[in-house]
Structures are given as C-alpha cells and as structure tokens.
Short mmCIF file of C-alpha atoms and ligand atoms in Angstrom, two decimals:
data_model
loop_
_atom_site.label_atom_id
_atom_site.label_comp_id
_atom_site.label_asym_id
_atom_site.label_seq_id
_atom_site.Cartn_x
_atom_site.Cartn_y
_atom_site.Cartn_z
CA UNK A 1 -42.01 -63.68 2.35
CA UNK A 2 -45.00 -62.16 1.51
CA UNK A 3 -44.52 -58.48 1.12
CA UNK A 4 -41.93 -56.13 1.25
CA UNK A 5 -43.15 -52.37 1.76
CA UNK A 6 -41.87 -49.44 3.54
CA UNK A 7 -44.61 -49.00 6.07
CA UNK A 8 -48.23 -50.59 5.77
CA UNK A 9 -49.63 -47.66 7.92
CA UNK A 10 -49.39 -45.61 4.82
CA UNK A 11 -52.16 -47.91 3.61
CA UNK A 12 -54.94 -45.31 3.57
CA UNK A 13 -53.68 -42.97 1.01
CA UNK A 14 -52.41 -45.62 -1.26
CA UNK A 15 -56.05 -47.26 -1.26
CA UNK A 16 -57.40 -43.08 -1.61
CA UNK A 17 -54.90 -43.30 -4.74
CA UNK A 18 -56.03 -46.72 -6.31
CA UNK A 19 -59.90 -45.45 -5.62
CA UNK A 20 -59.47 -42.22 -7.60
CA UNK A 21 -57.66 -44.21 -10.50
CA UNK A 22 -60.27 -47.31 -10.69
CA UNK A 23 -62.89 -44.86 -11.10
CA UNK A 24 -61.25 -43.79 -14.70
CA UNK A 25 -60.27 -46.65 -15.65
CA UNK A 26 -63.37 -47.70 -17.61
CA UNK A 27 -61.89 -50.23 -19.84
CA UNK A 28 -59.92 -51.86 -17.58
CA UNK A 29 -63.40 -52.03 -15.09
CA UNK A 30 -65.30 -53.32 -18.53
CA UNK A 31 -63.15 -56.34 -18.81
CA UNK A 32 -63.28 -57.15 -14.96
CA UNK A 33 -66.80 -56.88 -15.13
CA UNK A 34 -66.49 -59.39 -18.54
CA UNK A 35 -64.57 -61.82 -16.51
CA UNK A 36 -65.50 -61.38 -13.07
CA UNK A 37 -67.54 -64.87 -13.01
CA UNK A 38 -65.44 -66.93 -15.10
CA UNK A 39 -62.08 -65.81 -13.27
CA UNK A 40 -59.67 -66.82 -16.16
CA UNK A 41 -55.91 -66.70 -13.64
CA UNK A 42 -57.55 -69.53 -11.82
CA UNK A 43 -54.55 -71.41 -11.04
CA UNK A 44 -51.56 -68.73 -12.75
CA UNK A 45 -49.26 -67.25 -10.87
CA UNK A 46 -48.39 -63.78 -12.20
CA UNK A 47 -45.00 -62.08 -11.59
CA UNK A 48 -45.11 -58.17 -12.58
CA UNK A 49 -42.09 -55.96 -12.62
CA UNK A 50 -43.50 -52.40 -13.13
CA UNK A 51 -43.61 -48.92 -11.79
CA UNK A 52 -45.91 -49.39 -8.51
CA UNK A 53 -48.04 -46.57 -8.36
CA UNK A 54 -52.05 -46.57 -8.42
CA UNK A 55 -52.95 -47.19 -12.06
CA UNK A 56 -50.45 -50.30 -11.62
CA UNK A 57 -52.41 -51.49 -8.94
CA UNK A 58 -55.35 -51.69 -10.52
CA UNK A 59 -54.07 -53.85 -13.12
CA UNK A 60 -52.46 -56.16 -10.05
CA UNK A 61 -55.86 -56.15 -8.20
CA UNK A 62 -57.88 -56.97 -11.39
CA UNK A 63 -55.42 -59.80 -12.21
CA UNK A 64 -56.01 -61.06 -8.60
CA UNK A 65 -60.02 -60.39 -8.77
CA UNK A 66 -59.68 -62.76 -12.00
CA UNK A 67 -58.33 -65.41 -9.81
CA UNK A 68 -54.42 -65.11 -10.32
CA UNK A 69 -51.89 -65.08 -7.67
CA UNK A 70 -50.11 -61.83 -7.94
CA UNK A 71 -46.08 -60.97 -7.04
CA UNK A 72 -45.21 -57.86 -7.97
CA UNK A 73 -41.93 -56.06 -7.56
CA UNK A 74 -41.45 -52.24 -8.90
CA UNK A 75 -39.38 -51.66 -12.22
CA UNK A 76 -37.99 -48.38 -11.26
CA UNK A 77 -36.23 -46.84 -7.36
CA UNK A 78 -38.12 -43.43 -7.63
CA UNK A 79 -41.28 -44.72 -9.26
CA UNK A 80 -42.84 -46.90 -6.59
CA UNK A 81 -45.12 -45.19 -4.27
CA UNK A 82 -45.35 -46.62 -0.77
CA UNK A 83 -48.86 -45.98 0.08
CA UNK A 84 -49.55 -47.67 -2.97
CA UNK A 85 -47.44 -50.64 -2.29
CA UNK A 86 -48.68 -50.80 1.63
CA UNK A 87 -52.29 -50.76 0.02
CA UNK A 88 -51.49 -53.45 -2.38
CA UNK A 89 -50.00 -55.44 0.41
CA UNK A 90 -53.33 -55.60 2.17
CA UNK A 91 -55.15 -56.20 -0.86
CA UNK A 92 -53.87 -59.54 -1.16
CA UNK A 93 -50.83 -58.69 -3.17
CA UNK A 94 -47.50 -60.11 -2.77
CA UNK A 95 -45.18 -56.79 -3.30
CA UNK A 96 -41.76 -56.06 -2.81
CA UNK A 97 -40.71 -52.90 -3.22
CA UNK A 98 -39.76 -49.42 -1.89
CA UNK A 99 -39.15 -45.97 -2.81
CA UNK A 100 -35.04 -45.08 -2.74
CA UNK A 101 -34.74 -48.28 -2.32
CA UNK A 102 -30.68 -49.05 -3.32
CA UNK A 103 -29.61 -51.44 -6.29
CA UNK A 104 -28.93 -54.38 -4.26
CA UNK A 105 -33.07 -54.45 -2.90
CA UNK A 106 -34.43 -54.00 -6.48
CA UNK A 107 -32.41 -57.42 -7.52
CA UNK A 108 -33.56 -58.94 -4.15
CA UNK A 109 -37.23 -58.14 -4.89
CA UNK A 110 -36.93 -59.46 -8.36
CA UNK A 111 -35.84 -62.50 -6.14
CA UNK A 112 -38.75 -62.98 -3.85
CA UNK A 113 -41.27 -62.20 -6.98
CA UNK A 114 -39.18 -64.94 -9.09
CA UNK A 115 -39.60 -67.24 -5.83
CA UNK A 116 -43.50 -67.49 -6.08
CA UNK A 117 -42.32 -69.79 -9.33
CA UNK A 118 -44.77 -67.85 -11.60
CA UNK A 119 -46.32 -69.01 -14.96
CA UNK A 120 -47.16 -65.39 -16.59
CA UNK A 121 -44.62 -62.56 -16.58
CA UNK A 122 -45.65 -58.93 -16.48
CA UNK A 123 -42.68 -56.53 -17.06
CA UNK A 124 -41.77 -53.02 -17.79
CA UNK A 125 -37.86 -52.92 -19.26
CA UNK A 126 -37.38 -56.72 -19.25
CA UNK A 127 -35.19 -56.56 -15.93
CA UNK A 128 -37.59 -59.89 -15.10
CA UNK A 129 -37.18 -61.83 -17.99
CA UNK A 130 -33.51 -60.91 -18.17
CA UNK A 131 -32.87 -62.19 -14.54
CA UNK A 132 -35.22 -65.39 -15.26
CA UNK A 133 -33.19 -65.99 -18.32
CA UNK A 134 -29.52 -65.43 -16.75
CA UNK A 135 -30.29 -67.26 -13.29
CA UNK A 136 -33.31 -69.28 -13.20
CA UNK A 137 -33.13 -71.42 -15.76
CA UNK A 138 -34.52 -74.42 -14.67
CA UNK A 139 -38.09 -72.21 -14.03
CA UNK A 140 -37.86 -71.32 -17.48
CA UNK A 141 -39.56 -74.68 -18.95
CA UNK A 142 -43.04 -73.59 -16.38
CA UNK A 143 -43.21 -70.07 -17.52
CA UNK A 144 -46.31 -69.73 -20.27
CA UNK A 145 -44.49 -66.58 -21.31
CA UNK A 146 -45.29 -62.83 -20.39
CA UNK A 147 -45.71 -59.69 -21.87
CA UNK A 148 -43.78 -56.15 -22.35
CA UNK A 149 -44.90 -52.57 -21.52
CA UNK A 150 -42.10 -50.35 -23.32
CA UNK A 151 -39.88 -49.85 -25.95
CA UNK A 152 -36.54 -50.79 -24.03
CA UNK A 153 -37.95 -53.53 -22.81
CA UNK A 154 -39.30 -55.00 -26.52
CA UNK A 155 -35.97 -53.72 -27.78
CA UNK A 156 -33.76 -55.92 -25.30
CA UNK A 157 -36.19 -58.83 -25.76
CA UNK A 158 -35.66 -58.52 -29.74
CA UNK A 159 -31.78 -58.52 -28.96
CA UNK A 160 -32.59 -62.16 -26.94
CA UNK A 161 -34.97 -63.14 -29.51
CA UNK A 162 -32.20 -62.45 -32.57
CA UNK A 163 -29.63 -64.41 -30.35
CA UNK A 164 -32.21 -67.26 -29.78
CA UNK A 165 -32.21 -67.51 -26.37
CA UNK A 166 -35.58 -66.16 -25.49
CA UNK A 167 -37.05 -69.32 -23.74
CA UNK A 168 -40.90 -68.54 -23.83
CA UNK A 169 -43.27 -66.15 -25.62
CA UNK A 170 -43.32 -62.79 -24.98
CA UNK A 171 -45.74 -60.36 -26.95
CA UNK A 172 -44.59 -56.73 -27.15
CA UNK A 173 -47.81 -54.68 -26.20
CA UNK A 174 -45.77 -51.33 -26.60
CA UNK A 175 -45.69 -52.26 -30.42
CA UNK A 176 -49.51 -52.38 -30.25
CA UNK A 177 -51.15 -49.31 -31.61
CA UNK A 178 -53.66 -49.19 -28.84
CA UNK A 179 -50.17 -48.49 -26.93
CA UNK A 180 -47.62 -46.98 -28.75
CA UNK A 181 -50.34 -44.35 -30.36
CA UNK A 182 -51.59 -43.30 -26.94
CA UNK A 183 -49.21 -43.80 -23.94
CA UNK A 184 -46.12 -43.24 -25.83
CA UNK A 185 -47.45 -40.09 -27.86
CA UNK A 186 -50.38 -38.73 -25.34
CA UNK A 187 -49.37 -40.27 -22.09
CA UNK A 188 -45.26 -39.04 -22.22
CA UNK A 189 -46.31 -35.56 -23.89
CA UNK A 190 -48.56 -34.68 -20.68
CA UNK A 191 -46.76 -36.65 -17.79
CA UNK A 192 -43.69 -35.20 -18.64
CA UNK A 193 -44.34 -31.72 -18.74
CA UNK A 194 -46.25 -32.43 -15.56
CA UNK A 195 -42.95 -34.05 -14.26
CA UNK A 196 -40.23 -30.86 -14.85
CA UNK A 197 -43.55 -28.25 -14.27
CA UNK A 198 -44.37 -29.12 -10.68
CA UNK A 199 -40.71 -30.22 -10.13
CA UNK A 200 -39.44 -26.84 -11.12
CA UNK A 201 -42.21 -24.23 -11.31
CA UNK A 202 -40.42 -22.97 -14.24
CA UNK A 203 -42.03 -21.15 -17.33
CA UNK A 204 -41.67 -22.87 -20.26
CA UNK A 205 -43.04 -20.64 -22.68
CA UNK A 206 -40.51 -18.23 -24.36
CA UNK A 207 -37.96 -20.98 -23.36
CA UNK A 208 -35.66 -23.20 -26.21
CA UNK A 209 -37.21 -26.94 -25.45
CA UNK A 210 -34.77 -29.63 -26.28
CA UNK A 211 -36.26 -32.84 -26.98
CA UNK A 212 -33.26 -35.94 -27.86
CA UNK A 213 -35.02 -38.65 -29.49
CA UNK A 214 -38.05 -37.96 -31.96
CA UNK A 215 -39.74 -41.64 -31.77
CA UNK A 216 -43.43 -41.59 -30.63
CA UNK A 217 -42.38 -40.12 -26.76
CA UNK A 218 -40.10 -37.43 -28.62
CA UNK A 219 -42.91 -36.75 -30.72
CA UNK A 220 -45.29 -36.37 -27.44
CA UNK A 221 -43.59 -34.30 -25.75
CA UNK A 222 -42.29 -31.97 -28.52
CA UNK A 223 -45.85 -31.54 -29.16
CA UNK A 224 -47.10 -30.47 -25.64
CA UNK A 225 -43.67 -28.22 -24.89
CA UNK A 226 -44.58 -26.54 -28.07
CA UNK A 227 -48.38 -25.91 -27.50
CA UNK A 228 -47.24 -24.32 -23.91
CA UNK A 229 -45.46 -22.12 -26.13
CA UNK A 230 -41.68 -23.20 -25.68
CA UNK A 231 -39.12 -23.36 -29.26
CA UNK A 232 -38.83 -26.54 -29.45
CA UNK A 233 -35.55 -27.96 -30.77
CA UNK A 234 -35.37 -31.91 -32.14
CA UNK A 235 -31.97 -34.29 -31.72
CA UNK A 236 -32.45 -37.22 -33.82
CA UNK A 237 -30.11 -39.46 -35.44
CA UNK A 238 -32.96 -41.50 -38.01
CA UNK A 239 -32.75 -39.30 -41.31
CA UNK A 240 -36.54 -39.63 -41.47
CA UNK A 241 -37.57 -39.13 -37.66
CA UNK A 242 -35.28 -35.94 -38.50
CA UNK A 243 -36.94 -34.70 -41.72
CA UNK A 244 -40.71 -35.59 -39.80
CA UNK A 245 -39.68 -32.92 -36.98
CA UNK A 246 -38.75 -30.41 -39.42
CA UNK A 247 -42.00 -30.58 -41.27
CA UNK A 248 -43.65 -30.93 -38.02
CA UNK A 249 -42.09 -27.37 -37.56
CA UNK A 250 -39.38 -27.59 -34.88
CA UNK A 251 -35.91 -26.98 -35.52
CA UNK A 252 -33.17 -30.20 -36.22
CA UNK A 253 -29.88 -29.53 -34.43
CA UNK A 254 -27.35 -31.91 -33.48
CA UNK A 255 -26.70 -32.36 -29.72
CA UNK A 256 -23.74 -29.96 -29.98
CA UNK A 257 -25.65 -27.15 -31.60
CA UNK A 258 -28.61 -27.89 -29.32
CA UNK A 259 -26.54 -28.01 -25.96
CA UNK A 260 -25.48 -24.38 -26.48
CA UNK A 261 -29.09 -23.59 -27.17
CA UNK A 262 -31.33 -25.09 -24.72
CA UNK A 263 -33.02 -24.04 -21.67
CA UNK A 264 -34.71 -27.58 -20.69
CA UNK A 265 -32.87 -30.64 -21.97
CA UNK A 266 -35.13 -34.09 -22.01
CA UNK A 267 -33.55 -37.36 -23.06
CA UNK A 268 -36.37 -39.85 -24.85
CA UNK A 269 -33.94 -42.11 -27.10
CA UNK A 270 -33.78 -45.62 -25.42
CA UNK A 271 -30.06 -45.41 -25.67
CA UNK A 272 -27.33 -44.63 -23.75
CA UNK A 273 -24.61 -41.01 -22.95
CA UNK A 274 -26.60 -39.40 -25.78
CA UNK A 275 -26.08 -36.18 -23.07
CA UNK A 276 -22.53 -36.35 -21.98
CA UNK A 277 -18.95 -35.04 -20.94
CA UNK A 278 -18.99 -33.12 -24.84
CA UNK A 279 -21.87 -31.33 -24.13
CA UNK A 280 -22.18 -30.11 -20.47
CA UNK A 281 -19.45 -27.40 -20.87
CA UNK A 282 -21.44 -25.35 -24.10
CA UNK A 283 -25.13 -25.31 -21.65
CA UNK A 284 -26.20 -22.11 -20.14
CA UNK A 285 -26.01 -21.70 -17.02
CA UNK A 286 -29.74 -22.40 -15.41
CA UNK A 287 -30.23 -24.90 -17.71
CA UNK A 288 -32.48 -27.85 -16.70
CA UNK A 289 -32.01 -31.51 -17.74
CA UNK A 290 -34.45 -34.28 -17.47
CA UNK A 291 -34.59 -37.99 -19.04
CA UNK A 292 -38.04 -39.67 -20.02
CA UNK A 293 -36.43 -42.20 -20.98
CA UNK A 294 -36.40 -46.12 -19.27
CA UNK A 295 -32.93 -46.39 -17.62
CA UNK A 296 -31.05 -43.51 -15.98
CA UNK A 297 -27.97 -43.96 -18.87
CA UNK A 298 -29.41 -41.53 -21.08
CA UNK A 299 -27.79 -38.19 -19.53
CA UNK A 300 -24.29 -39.37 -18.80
CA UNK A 301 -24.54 -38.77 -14.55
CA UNK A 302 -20.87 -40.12 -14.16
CA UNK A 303 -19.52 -37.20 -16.63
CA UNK A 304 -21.72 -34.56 -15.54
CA UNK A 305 -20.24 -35.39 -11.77
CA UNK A 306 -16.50 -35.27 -12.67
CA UNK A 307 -17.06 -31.64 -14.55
CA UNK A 308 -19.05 -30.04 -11.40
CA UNK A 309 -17.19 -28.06 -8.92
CA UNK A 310 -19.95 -29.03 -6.40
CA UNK A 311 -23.44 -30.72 -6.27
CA UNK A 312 -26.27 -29.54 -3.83
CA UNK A 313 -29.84 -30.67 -4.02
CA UNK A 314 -32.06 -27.17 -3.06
CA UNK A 315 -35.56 -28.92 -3.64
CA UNK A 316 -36.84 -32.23 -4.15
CA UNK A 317 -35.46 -33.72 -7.37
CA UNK A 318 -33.17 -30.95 -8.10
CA UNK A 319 -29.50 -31.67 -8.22
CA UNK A 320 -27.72 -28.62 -8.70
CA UNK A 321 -24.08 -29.23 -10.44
CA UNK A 322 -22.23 -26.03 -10.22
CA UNK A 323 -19.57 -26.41 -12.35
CA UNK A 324 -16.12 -25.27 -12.68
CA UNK A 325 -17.14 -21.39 -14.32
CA UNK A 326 -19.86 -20.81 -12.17
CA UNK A 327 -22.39 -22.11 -14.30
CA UNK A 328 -25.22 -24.09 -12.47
CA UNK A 329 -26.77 -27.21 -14.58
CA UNK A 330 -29.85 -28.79 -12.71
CA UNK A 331 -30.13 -32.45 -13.07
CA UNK A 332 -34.03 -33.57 -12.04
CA UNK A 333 -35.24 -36.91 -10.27
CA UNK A 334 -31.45 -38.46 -10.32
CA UNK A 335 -31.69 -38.85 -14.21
CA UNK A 336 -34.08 -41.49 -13.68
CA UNK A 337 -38.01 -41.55 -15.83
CA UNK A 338 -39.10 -38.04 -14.86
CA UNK A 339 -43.04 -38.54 -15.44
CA UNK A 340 -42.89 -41.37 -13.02
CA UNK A 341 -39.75 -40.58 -10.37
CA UNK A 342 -40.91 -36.63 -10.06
CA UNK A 343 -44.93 -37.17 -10.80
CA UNK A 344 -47.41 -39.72 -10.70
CA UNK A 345 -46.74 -41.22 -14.74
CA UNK A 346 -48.81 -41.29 -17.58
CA UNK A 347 -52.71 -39.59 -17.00
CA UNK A 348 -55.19 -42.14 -15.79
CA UNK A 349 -57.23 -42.63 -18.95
CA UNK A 350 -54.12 -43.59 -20.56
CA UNK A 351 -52.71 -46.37 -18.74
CA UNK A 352 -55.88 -47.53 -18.67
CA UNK A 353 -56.20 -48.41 -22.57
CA UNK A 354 -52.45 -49.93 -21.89
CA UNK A 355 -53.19 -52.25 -18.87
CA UNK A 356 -56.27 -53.13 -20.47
CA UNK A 357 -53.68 -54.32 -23.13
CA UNK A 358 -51.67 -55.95 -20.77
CA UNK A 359 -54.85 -57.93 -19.21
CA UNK A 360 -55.92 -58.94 -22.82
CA UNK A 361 -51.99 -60.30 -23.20
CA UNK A 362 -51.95 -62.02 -20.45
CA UNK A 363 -54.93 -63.84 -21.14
CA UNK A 364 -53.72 -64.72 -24.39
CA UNK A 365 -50.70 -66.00 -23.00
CA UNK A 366 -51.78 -67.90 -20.42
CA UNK A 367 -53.86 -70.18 -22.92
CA UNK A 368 -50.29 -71.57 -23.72
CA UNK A 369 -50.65 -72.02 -27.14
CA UNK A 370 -47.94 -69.59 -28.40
CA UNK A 371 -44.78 -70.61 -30.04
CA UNK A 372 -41.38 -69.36 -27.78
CA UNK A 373 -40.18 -65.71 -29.23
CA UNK A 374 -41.24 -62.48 -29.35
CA UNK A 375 -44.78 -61.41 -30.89
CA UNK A 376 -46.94 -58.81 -31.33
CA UNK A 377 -50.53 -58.22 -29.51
CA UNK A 378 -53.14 -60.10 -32.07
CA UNK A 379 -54.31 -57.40 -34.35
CA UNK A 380 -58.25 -58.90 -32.74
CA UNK A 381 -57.29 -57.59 -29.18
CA UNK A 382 -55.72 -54.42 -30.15
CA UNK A 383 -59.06 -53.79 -32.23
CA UNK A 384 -60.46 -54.94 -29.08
CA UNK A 385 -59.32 -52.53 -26.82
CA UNK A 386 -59.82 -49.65 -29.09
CA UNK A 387 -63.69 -50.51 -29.62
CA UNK A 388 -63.78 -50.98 -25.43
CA UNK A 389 -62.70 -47.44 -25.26
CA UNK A 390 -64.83 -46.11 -27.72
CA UNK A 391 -67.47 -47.57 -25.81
CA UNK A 392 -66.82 -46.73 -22.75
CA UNK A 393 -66.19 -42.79 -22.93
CA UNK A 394 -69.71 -42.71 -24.98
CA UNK A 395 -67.73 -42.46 -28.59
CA UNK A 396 -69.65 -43.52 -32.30
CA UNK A 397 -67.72 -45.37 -34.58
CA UNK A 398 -68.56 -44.93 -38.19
CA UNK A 399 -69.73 -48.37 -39.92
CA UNK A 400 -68.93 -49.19 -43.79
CA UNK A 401 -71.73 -49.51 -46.03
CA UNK A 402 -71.98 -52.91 -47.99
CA UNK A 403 -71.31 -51.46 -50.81
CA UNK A 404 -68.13 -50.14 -49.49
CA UNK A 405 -66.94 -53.30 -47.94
CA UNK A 406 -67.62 -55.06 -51.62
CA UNK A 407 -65.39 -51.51 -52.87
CA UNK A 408 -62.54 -51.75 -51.04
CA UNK A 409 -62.10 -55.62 -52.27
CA UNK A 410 -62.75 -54.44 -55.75
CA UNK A 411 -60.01 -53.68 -58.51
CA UNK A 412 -62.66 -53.85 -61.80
CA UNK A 413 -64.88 -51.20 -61.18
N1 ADE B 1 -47.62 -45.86 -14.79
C1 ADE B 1 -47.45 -47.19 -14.65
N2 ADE B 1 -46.63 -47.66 -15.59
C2 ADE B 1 -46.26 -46.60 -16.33
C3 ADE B 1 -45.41 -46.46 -17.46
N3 ADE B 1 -44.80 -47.50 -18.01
N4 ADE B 1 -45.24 -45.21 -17.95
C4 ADE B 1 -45.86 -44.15 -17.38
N5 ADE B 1 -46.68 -44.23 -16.35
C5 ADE B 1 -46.89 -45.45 -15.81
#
C-alpha cells in the first residue's frame, strides 16, 4: 500500500499548511539547500513515526528531496492532521495515518511503514522501535539505527538499552541542547497555553496554574502561565527540580494540596496516574485538566470515569465529567498531548531547530558507523545547528580573543 489518509481532496490546505511552515523554517531550508546536489538518502529507506502535522512534513519532504524513500505513520490519534497527510501523500510520501483513528489502525500503520523494510528510523515515543524490536526481528540486522524526538521515547529506549536488547543505534536528539533547551522549554511553554487558550477561551490570569512535573516542559510552561499572570503552583517529586521551582518563585505543593487548589491542572511528568482516583474528589468544581505529556496515562481517564455521575462533551475537546456532588471537572483533547491533539504543536521556528536535529541524526546514522545502543547527538552537530540558527535569523556570535583561548587552557597565570 502506498498511503493511507482520510481523504486526499483535503490536499490543498495541507500543502497551504506545509507552505506557511517551510517558509520559517530557515535552518531546516539551509541544510536542504547544503545537500540538495549531493542527495545523501540515496538509496535509505526512512520509516518516521511522528505527529503528522505541517512542520513534520517538511522534515518528510526534505528527507525525500535528499533522495530517501519516506514511510511515515503518525505517533499520536489526535495529532495527525489530514490535509497534511493527503498533501504528503501527493508529495511522494508513503503515509498512513488518520485523525481519530482507533488503536487497532495506529498498530496497522506502524505495519505498512515497517513493511517498506526501512534502514533509518525516525520516531517520536519509540512505539517504532518497540514494535521492530518485539515483532520484526529478523529486519532488525538491516536497520542502520534511528533517532528519538522526546523524553519518553529516550527514556523507554534507555530501559531497552539497560536490558541489552536494543539491536541498533539510536541517538537521543531530545537530550541535545539544541532540543531540550528550546522545544522542551520554549516550544511546550507557548504551544500549550495555545492548546487549553483556544480550546477553552478561559482567562488564565488571576487563576491557580498547576503544573505536575518541573523537568524542562514543566519549567516552560510554568514560565508562560505565570507571565500571563496565573499563580502558578509546582508538583514535583525530584528534591532539586522542587527546590529550583521555589526559587524560581512558584509555590511547591504536593498533588493533594495542589488538587484542592487549582483552577487548570496540566500533567508534564513522563509517568503514569500522577492525577488520579485520590485527587478528583478535593478539585473545584470548573476546574480544567490537561496533559502535555507523551501518552494519555498521565491523568488517570479510567478513575476519573468511574467517579463521574455523567460525561458530556459541550465543545470540541471538552469532556465534561459531572461528578457525583455536582461538581463539573473538564477533561481536554481525551487526555492525550494537548499542544498537538487541541492546536497545531510546538511554534514553527522551534521545530525547526529540532528537525534540523533530526536531519543532522539521520545523516549521521545512516553512515553506519555507530556502535548498537543508545547515544547522544555529537556535541559537532548540536554546535552545528545552533550556529545554523544564529545565522539564519541574522544573529552575531561573539568570538574569543587569542589570548582568551590561550586563558581558558591556562592554570599558571
Ligand atoms: N510537531 C511535530 N512534532 C512535535 C512534537 N514532538 N512536539 C510538539 N510539536 C510537534
């Protein structure tokens, strides 16, 4: 099969969408310029599992201008756009996916991406190299290895690579700092707020901000709930994350002081019930919960569902659980990654450093030269991409002196 899309009439807009990205994505365009001649993925097959909207598919198309074959399947229900998918279909790209679509398509569209027998792995929460791993094993020995766009993901392939079964290399660009410092911090703070603001049209200043999880995401979106002039209130179980929010000036509760507390509740942590049966019955009624986290585990659904009286959905992503004393607690986009399943994800500019990344990964990769395991991007193309950006939005970059350089190796003097 070639594609999989919900409607390729819908073509247009997604190409409208791609058009309005590509023109901001300046790094990404510098390094397709770079390699436009020499077309690098001559001969790879690359398999991608990430949220398909339009910054995505400028990555896909670049990969494909460079001469790769491209299969491309999206890493999240609510995150795939189908304009964007129908426009990457007629772009040459082999996509499965759809928005809604139910648990048993996403596996079966990892399935026909995994069937184009790739040799460089793209993914965004590891659901790709975890399927390649538990049921096609005999591809394994072919695949060059891949690379990683988030903190679950690096975190479950750490788990495989402790247990020594990761089969290939895999290099953890969310660890980078051209990532983590920017997408995590900048790129969560803004596209979440965008997420639960044009979701709910609700104030947030005046309002108590809960933020779970204080890691660089946490730390984003604390920071941009607080400069629109919410309190913002920090759940963190790392003694130091905890102590860095208090000096950063918001208040450290645990998640039973913070559920009675909160007006907007946002899950960031990576883990698992961290919202849950314990806590739904102290929130105020109105309150709103949201998870920016990978997987939809974070705010426990299943509990929150056996406590409410009813559930009605008034507006697009808004569940409305009205529980057994009246009180109403509004659940947005299913639980699932609110930046990308109620908006459009992280701001242009920003993905743009981080697929830039992922181009300079997978071009590391595919020279085939790296040991199986999990590494991080080479401190050279993380410099790399930095510089590129610098460059590209017209930014000056102090130089050392020679006499500093000679300083900073001295110890005498
Ligand atoms: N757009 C595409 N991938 C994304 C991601 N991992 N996070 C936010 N926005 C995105």
């Amino acid at each position: 099969m070639e594609h999989r899309v919900a409607d390729l009439s819908l073509a247009p807009s997604g190409r409208g969408k791609i058009e309005w990205a590509h023109r901001e994505m300046k790094v990404l365009s510098l390094l397709e310029r770079r390699y436009r001649e020499s077309r690098p993925f001559q001969g790879i097959t690359v398999a991608a599992c990430l949220h398909l909207e339009a910054k995505t598919a400028c990555l896909l198309l670049a990969l494909k201008e460079l001469g790769a074959v491209v299969a491309a399947a999206g890493s999240n229900p609510l995150s795939t756009q189908d304009d964007v998918c129908a426009a990457l279909a007629e772009g040459g790209v082999h996509v499965y996916s759809r928005h809604g679509m139910t648990g048993k398509e996403y596996t079966e569209n990892l399935r026909f991406v995994v069937d184009h027998h790739p040799t460089v792995l793209i993914d965004d929460g590891c659901d790709l190299v975890a399927l390649l791993h538990a049921e096609y094993r005999q591809l394994l020995p072919s695949i060059l290895g891949g690379s990683e766009e988030t903190t679950t993901g690096v975190k479950r392939l750490r788990a495989m690579a402790d247990e020594g079964c990761l089969a290939f290399p895999m290099i953890a660009v969310n660890d980078a700092y051209s990532k983590y410092l920017f997408d995590n911090r900048y790129g969560t703070g803004q596209s979440v707020m965008d997420g639960i603001m044009r979701t709910t049209n609700l104030l947030v200043a005046g309002k108590t901000f809960v933020v779970v999880g204080y890691g660089w995401c946490g730390k984003g979106v604390a920071r941009r709930a607080s400069g629109l002039g919410a309190r913002v209130v920090v759940v963190e179980v790392d003694p130091h994350r905890a102590l860095e929010a208090h000096m950063d000036g918001y208040r450290v509760m645990d998640m039973a002081g913070a559920a009675a507390v909160g007006d907007f509740f946002v899950t960031v942590t990576g883990n698992r019930d961290v919202i849950r049966g314990d806590h739904f019955p102290f929130m105020k009624d109105g309150a709103v919960l949201a998870n920016a986290g990978h997987f939809d585990v974070e705010i426990s659904i299943p509990d929150l569902r056996a406590q409410a009286e009813t559930v009605r959905r008034d507006k697009a992503n808004i569940e409305t659980f009205e529980m057994k004393d009246g009180r109403r607690l509004h659940l947005l986009a299913e639980g699932r990654l609110v930046n990308l399943a109620a908006g459009d994800g992280h701001p242009v500019e920003i993905m743009d450093l981080s697929f830039a990344s992922q181009l300079l990964a997978a071009l590391h990769v595919k020279e085939g030269n790296l040991p199986k395991g999990l590494h991080p991007l080479p401190e050279s193309l993380d410099r790399e991409v930095a510089l590129l950006a610098l460059e590209a939005w017209g930014l000056k970059l102090e130089r050392l002196t020679v006499g500093q350089e000679r300083y900073m190796k001295e110890w005498r003097e």
